[in-house]
Amino acid sequence: MHLLVTASWALPTFTAARGHEHALPPIRRSHGRPGPGRPTVAYFPAYHPSLASGGGDFPRFHRAFHDGLDVLEFPHPGIGAGSAVPEDRAALARTQAENVLAHTGDGPLVIVGRSAGGNVAHLVARRLESMDRAPAGLVLLDTYHVTPDNQGKDWLLSLAAPPPGESGRPVVTGDDDSALAAVGAYDRIFLGWRPEPVTTPTLLVRALRPTPAMAASADADDWRTSWPSAHDVLDVPGDHLTMMREHAESTASAVRTWIEASSADRARAHRAGRPDTAEQQDCP
């Protein structure tokens, strides 16, 4: 990871003002049922190329949203497509926030980020709030906040490696190392970042079990992820990877249930004149 971060300085970059030239069109992962007030899900994967076919990085997870919610995956510029990466977080936030709005219309939005993609999802949610287009929800799928205290942990750094596809082939391929260097660029621009507070209702979905690497080297429950802003927490079966594969339906069901319940809770809280409250639950 240190090598990739260093190599990323060799890549071309784009500014916030030029982001629209580098934004990549979304890939539809699910067709939802039409209905008033039904949100569109804007999904940001971990830092690896977005596969145009085969259901994306986690086909079973995306299939679980069919006939429920529209899911659009927004690829990361420079990772597997495009020649430049954002020069900083401001460029990334503006580029992807405007990209989301350009492809989702005026209806409600839920922003979902998987693993490190949750960093981007949080940035986008905050940017949308500043544009008076606040999302209806923000969902972080086992996203880790990297800090000076944990950035040297081998088990955490290993999560940045794109997992092999369900065929067993590596996700990052090609004749050069630009896609890998781009992964380093995204990690680099988040070094030292502390997520800014958002008013968007936020759900952190955590894996119940550690990965083998976590179990072997993490101290006690240090492998468990957390997020430094107010949120609901749902624990789902599986580890960081299997929660999106073998247990994909349980994870998707937890997300869909929270989206529906949080909308109802906010409506009741508004009528009662009281703020929302966050609570932690376990998902069976």
PDB file of C-alpha atoms in Angstrom, residues 97-194:
ATOM      1  CA  ALA A  97     -22.110  14.549  -6.242  1.00  0.00           C
ATOM      2  CA  GLU A  98     -22.840  16.314  -9.530  1.00  0.00           C
ATOM      3  CA  ASN A  99     -22.572  12.984 -11.353  1.00  0.00           C
ATOM      4  CA  VAL A 100     -25.164  11.431  -9.021  1.00  0.00           C
ATOM      5  CA  LEU A 101     -27.594  14.307  -9.513  1.00  0.00           C
ATOM      6  CA  ALA A 102     -27.155  14.205 -13.282  1.00  0.00           C
ATOM      7  CA  HIS A 103     -28.255  10.554 -13.425  1.00  0.00           C
ATOM      8  CA  THR A 104     -30.863  10.207 -10.677  1.00  0.00           C
ATOM      9  CA  GLY A 105     -33.305  13.050 -11.207  1.00  0.00           C
ATOM     10  CA  ASP A 106     -35.196  14.888  -8.485  1.00  0.00           C
ATOM     11  CA  GLY A 107     -36.437  11.953  -6.419  1.00  0.00           C
ATOM     12  CA  PRO A 108     -35.093  10.820  -3.029  1.00  0.00           C
ATOM     13  CA  LEU A 109     -31.614   9.341  -2.862  1.00  0.00           C
ATOM     14  CA  VAL A 110     -29.840   6.877  -0.610  1.00  0.00           C
ATOM     15  CA  ILE A 111     -26.045   6.874  -0.883  1.00  0.00           C
ATOM     16  CA  VAL A 112     -24.386   3.495  -0.250  1.00  0.00           C
ATOM     17  CA  GLY A 113     -20.646   2.873   0.042  1.00  0.00           C
ATOM     18  CA  ARG A 114     -18.974  -0.518   0.253  1.00  0.00           C
ATOM     19  CA  SER A 115     -15.766  -0.811   2.327  1.00  0.00           C
ATOM     20  CA  ALA A 116     -13.445   2.070   1.340  1.00  0.00           C
ATOM     21  CA  GLY A 117     -16.176   3.272  -1.006  1.00  0.00           C
ATOM     22  CA  GLY A 118     -17.943   4.410   2.141  1.00  0.00           C
ATOM     23  CA  ASN A 119     -15.418   7.254   2.378  1.00  0.00           C
ATOM     24  CA  VAL A 120     -16.569   8.499  -1.013  1.00  0.00           C
ATOM     25  CA  ALA A 121     -20.217   7.953  -0.075  1.00  0.00           C
ATOM     26  CA  HIS A 122     -19.789  10.113   3.034  1.00  0.00           C
ATOM     27  CA  LEU A 123     -18.089  12.880   1.027  1.00  0.00           C
ATOM     28  CA  VAL A 124     -20.878  12.801  -1.559  1.00  0.00           C
ATOM     29  CA  ALA A 125     -23.605  12.930   1.088  1.00  0.00           C
ATOM     30  CA  ARG A 126     -22.010  15.965   2.713  1.00  0.00           C
ATOM     31  CA  ARG A 127     -21.553  17.690  -0.642  1.00  0.00           C
ATOM     32  CA  LEU A 128     -25.204  17.043  -1.538  1.00  0.00           C
ATOM     33  CA  GLU A 129     -26.256  18.564   1.788  1.00  0.00           C
ATOM     34  CA  SER A 130     -24.319  21.730   0.912  1.00  0.00           C
ATOM     35  CA  MET A 131     -26.210  21.817  -2.406  1.00  0.00           C
ATOM     36  CA  ASP A 132     -29.605  21.645  -0.619  1.00  0.00           C
ATOM     37  CA  ARG A 133     -30.093  18.159  -2.025  1.00  0.00           C
ATOM     38  CA  ALA A 134     -29.566  16.120   1.118  1.00  0.00           C
ATOM     39  CA  PRO A 135     -29.919  12.351   0.665  1.00  0.00           C
ATOM     40  CA  ALA A 136     -32.627  10.412   2.463  1.00  0.00           C
ATOM     41  CA  GLY A 137     -29.951   8.140   3.911  1.00  0.00           C
ATOM     42  CA  LEU A 138     -26.295   7.146   3.939  1.00  0.00           C
ATOM     43  CA  VAL A 139     -25.319   3.460   4.256  1.00  0.00           C
ATOM     44  CA  LEU A 140     -21.748   2.334   4.950  1.00  0.00           C
ATOM     45  CA  LEU A 141     -21.099  -1.364   4.302  1.00  0.00           C
ATOM     46  CA  ASP A 142     -18.293  -2.368   6.697  1.00  0.00           C
ATOM     47  CA  THR A 143     -16.375   0.853   6.069  1.00  0.00           C
ATOM     48  CA  TYR A 144     -13.257   1.443   8.154  1.00  0.00           C
ATOM     49  CA  HIS A 145     -12.092   4.896   9.182  1.00  0.00           C
ATOM     50  CA  VAL A 146      -8.316   4.880   8.667  1.00  0.00           C
ATOM     51  CA  THR A 147      -6.480   6.848  11.368  1.00  0.00           C
ATOM     52  CA  PRO A 148      -2.834   7.233  12.435  1.00  0.00           C
ATOM     53  CA  ASP A 149      -3.550   4.626  15.116  1.00  0.00           C
ATOM     54  CA  ASN A 150      -4.632   1.884  12.727  1.00  0.00           C
ATOM     55  CA  GLN A 151      -3.149   2.741   9.318  1.00  0.00           C
ATOM     56  CA  GLY A 152      -0.194   0.423   9.904  1.00  0.00           C
ATOM     57  CA  LYS A 153      -2.321  -2.640  10.710  1.00  0.00           C
ATOM     58  CA  ASP A 154      -1.626  -5.394   8.179  1.00  0.00           C
ATOM     59  CA  TRP A 155      -5.153  -6.794   8.439  1.00  0.00           C
ATOM     60  CA  LEU A 156      -6.607  -3.374   7.631  1.00  0.00           C
ATOM     61  CA  LEU A 157      -4.246  -2.639   4.738  1.00  0.00           C
ATOM     62  CA  SER A 158      -5.053  -6.030   3.225  1.00  0.00           C
ATOM     63  CA  LEU A 159      -8.695  -4.980   2.777  1.00  0.00           C
ATOM     64  CA  ALA A 160      -7.596  -2.546   0.072  1.00  0.00           C
ATOM     65  CA  ALA A 161      -6.586  -5.439  -2.186  1.00  0.00           C
ATOM     66  CA  PRO A 162      -9.446  -6.030  -4.636  1.00  0.00           C
ATOM     67  CA  PRO A 163     -10.877  -9.488  -3.945  1.00  0.00           C
ATOM     68  CA  PRO A 164     -10.964 -11.975  -6.818  1.00  0.00           C
ATOM     69  CA  GLY A 165     -14.225 -12.137  -8.693  1.00  0.00           C
ATOM     70  CA  GLU A 166     -16.547 -15.046  -8.164  1.00  0.00           C
ATOM     71  CA  SER A 167     -14.805 -16.687 -11.115  1.00  0.00           C
ATOM     72  CA  GLY A 168     -11.565 -16.594  -9.128  1.00  0.00           C
ATOM     73  CA  ARG A 169      -9.899 -14.165 -11.547  1.00  0.00           C
ATOM     74  CA  PRO A 170      -8.431 -10.922 -10.166  1.00  0.00           C
ATOM     75  CA  VAL A 171     -10.547  -7.808 -10.621  1.00  0.00           C
ATOM     76  CA  VAL A 172      -7.627  -5.509 -11.462  1.00  0.00           C
ATOM     77  CA  THR A 173      -6.096  -6.543 -14.770  1.00  0.00           C
ATOM     78  CA  GLY A 174      -4.297  -4.850 -17.633  1.00  0.00           C
ATOM     79  CA  ASP A 175      -0.932  -4.269 -19.249  1.00  0.00           C
ATOM     80  CA  ASP A 176       0.175  -1.484 -16.911  1.00  0.00           C
ATOM     81  CA  ASP A 177      -0.090  -0.590 -13.248  1.00  0.00           C
ATOM     82  CA  SER A 178      -2.136   2.589 -13.620  1.00  0.00           C
ATOM     83  CA  ALA A 179      -5.267   1.059 -12.049  1.00  0.00           C
ATOM     84  CA  LEU A 180      -3.256  -0.061  -9.034  1.00  0.00           C
ATOM     85  CA  ALA A 181      -1.607   3.344  -8.730  1.00  0.00           C
ATOM     86  CA  ALA A 182      -5.070   4.913  -8.876  1.00  0.00           C
ATOM     87  CA  VAL A 183      -6.077   2.779  -5.883  1.00  0.00           C
ATOM     88  CA  GLY A 184      -3.131   4.338  -4.091  1.00  0.00           C
ATOM     89  CA  ALA A 185      -4.315   7.817  -5.098  1.00  0.00           C
ATOM     90  CA  TYR A 186      -7.719   7.321  -3.515  1.00  0.00           C
ATOM     91  CA  ASP A 187      -6.137   6.009  -0.329  1.00  0.00           C
ATOM     92  CA  ARG A 188      -3.709   8.938  -0.335  1.00  0.00           C
ATOM     93  CA  ILE A 189      -6.304  11.682  -0.540  1.00  0.00           C
ATOM     94  CA  PHE A 190      -8.083  10.233   2.484  1.00  0.00           C
ATOM     95  CA  LEU A 191      -4.970  10.074   4.684  1.00  0.00           C
ATOM     96  CA  GLY A 192      -5.531  12.174   7.788  1.00  0.00           C
ATOM     97  CA  TRP A 193      -9.208  12.671   6.962  1.00  0.00           C
ATOM     98  CA  ARG A 194     -11.796  12.863   9.693  1.00  0.00           C
TER      99      ARG A 194
END
